[in-house]
mmCIF file of C-alpha atoms in Angstrom:
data_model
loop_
_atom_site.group_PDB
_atom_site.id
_atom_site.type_symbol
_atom_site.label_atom_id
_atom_site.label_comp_id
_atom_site.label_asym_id
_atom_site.label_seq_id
_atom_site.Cartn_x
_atom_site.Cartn_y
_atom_site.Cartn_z
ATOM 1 C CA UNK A 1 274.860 82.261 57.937
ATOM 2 C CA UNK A 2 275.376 79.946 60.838
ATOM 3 C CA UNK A 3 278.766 81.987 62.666
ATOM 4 C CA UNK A 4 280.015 79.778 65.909
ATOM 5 C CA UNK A 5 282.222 81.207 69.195
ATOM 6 C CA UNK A 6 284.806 78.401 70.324
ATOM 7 C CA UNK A 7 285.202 79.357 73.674
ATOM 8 C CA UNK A 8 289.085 79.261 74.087
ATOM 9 C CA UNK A 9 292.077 80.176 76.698
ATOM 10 C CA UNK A 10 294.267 82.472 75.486
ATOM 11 C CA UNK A 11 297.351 84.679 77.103
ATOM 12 C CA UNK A 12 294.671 87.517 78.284
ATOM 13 C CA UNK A 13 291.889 84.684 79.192
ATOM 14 C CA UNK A 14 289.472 83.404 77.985
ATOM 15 C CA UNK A 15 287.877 84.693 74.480
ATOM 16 C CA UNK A 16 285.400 83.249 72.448
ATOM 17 C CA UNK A 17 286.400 83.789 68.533
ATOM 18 C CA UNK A 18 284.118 83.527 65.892
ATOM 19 C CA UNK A 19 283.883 80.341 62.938
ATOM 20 C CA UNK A 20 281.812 82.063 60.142
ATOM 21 C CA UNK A 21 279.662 80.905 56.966
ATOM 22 C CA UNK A 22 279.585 77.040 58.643
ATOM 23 C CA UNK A 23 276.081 76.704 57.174
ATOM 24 C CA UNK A 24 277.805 75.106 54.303
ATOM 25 C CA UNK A 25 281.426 74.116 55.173
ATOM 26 C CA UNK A 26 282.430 70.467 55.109
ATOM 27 C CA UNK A 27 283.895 68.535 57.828
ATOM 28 C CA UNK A 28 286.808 69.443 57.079
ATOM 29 C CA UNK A 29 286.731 72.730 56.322
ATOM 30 C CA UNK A 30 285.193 73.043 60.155
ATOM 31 C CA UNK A 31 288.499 71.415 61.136
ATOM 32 C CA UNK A 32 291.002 73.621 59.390
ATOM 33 C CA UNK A 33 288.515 76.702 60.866
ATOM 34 C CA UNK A 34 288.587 75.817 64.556
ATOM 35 C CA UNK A 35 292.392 74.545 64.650
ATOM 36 C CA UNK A 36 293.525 78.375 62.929
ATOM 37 C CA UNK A 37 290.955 79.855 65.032
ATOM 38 C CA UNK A 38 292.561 78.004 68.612
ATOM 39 C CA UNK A 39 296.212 78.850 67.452
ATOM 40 C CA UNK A 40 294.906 82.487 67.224
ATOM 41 C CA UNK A 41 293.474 82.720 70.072
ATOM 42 C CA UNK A 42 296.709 80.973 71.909
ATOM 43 C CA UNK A 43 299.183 82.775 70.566
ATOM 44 C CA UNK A 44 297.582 86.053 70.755
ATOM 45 C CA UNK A 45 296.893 86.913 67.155
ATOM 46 C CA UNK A 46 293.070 87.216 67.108
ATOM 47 C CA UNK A 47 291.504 90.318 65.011
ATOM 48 C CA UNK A 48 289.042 92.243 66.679
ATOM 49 C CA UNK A 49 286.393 90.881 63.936
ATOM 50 C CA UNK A 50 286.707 87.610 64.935
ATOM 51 C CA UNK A 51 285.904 88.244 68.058
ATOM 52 C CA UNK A 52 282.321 89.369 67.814
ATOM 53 C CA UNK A 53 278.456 88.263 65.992
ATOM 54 C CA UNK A 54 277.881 84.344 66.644
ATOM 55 C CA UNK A 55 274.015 83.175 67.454
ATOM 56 C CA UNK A 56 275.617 80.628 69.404
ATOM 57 C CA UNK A 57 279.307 79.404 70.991
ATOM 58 C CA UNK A 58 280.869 76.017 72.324
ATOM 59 C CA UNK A 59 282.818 75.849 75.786
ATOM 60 C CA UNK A 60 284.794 72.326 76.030
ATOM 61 C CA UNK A 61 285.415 72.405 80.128
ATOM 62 C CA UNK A 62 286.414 68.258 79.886
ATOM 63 C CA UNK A 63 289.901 68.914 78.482
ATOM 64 C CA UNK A 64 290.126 70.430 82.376
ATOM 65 C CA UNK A 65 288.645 66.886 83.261
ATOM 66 C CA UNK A 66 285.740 68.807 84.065
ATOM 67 C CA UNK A 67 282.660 66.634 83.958
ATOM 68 C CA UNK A 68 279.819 69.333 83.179
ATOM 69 C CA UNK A 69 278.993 72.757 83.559
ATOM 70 C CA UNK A 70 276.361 75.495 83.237
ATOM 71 C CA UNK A 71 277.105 77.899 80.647
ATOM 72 C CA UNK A 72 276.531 81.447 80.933
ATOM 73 C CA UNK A 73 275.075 82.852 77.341
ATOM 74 C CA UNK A 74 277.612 85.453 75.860
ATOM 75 C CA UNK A 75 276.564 88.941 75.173
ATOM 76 C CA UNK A 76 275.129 89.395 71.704
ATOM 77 C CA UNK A 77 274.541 85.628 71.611
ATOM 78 C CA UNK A 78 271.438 83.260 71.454
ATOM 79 C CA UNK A 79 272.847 80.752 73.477
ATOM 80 C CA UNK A 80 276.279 78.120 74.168
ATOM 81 C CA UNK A 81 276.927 74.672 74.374
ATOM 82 C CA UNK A 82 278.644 73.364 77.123
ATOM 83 C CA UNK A 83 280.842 69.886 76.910
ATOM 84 C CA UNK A 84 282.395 68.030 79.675
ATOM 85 C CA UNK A 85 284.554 65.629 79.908
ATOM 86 C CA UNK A 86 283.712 61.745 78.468
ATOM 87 C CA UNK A 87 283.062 59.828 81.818
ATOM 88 C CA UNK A 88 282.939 55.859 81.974
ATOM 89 C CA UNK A 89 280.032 55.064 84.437
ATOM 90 C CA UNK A 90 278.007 51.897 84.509
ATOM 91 C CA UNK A 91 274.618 52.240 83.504
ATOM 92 C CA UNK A 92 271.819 48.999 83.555
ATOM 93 C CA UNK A 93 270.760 47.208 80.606
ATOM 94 C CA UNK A 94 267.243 46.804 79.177
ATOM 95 C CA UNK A 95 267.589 43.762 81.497
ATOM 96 C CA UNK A 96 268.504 46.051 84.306
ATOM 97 C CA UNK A 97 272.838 44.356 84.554
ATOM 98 C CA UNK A 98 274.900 46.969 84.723
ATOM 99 C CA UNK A 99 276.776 47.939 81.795
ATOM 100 C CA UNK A 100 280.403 50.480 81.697
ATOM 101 C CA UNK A 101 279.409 53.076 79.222
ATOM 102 C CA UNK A 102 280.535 56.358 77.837
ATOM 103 C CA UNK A 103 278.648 58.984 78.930
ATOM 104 C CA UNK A 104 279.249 62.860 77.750
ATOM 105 C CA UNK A 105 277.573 65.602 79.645
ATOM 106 C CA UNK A 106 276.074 68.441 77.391
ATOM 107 C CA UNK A 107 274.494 71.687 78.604
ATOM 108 C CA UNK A 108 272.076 74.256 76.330
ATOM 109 C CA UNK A 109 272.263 77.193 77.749
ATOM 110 C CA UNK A 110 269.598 79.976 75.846
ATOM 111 C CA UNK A 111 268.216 83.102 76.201
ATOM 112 C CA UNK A 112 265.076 82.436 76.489
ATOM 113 C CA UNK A 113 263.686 85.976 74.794
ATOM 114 C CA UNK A 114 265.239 84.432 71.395
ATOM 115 C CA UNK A 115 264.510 80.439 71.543
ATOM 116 C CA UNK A 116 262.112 78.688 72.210
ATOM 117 C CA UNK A 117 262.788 76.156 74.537
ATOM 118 C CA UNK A 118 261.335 72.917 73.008
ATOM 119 C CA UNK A 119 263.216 73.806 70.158
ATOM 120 C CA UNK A 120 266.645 74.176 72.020
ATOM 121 C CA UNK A 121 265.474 70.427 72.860
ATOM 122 C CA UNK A 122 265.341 69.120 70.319
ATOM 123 C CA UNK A 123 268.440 70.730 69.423
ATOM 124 C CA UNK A 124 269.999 69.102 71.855
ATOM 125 C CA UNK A 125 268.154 66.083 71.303
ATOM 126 C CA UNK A 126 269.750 65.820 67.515
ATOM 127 C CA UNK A 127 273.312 66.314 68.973
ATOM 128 C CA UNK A 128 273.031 62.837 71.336
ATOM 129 C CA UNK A 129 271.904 61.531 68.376
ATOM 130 C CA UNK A 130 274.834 62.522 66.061
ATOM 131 C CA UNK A 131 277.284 61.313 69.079
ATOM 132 C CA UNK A 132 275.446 58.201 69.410
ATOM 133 C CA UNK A 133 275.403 57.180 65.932
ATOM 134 C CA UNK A 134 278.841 58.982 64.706
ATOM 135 C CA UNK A 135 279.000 57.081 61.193
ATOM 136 C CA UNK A 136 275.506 58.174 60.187
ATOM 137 C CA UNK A 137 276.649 62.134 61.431
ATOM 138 C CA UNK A 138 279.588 61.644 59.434
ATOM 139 C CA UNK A 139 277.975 60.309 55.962
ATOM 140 C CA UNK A 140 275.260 63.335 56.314
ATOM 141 C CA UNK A 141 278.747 65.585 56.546
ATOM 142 C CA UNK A 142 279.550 64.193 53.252
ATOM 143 C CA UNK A 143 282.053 61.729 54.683
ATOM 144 C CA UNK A 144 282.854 58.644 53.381
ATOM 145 C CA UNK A 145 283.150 55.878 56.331
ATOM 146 C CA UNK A 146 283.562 52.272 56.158
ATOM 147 C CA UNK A 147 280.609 50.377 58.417
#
């Protein structure tokens, strides 16, 4: 089973609740997961079973208007993803002009006894993919889009 930790503040800090069984859940179903999960964890409601297992959690730092970070791996966990906030920076061209573009900073952090760096990668690798081409991410969730 693929179980995720949403790192999240909450009255007594911050806590990192588990989404289980996402191996197979829909879009959707992801959504409805990590919104009960957050109101949980916010109003203080959390069981103790959701907060432990995971192989891996998310911490979202940008909605501080944090730009990046370097995640620290949670205890019992493989390894987190770290998101900052979505920056507007001008990058050059193939033609070297420069160009305003969206840039999101991502972090893999992983315990390194576990994975195997190349393959955290390429991990990594697929997710600037799936950002980069959100339509194609969203058909392979089984989401009709209209191109």
């Amino acid at each position: 089973p693929l179980d995720v930790g949403l790192a999240v503040e909450s009255p007594k800090g911050l806590v990192a609740p588990v989404i289980t069984d996402l191996g197979s859940a829909t879009l959707d179903d992801v959504v409805e997961a990590c919104t009960a999960l957050v109101e949980s964890a916010r109003n203080d409601t959390l069981r103790a079973s959701q907060l432990s297992g995971g192989v891996i959690s998310i911490s979202n730092v940008g909605m501080f208007g944090a730009t990046g970070l370097i995640p620290i791996v949670n205890p019992g966990q493989s390894s987190i993803l770290g998101v900052g906030a979505s920056q507007e920076l001008f990058r050059p061209d193939d033609g070297g002009k420069p160009v305003l573009r969206h840039i999101l900073s991502l972090a893999l952090s992983c315990d390194h006894r576990v994975v195997d760096g190349a393959g955290a990668a390429r991990f990594l690798q697929s997710i600037k993919t799936g950002l980069e081409s959100p339509y194609k991410l969203l058909r392979r969730a089984g989401v009709r889009t209209i191109s």
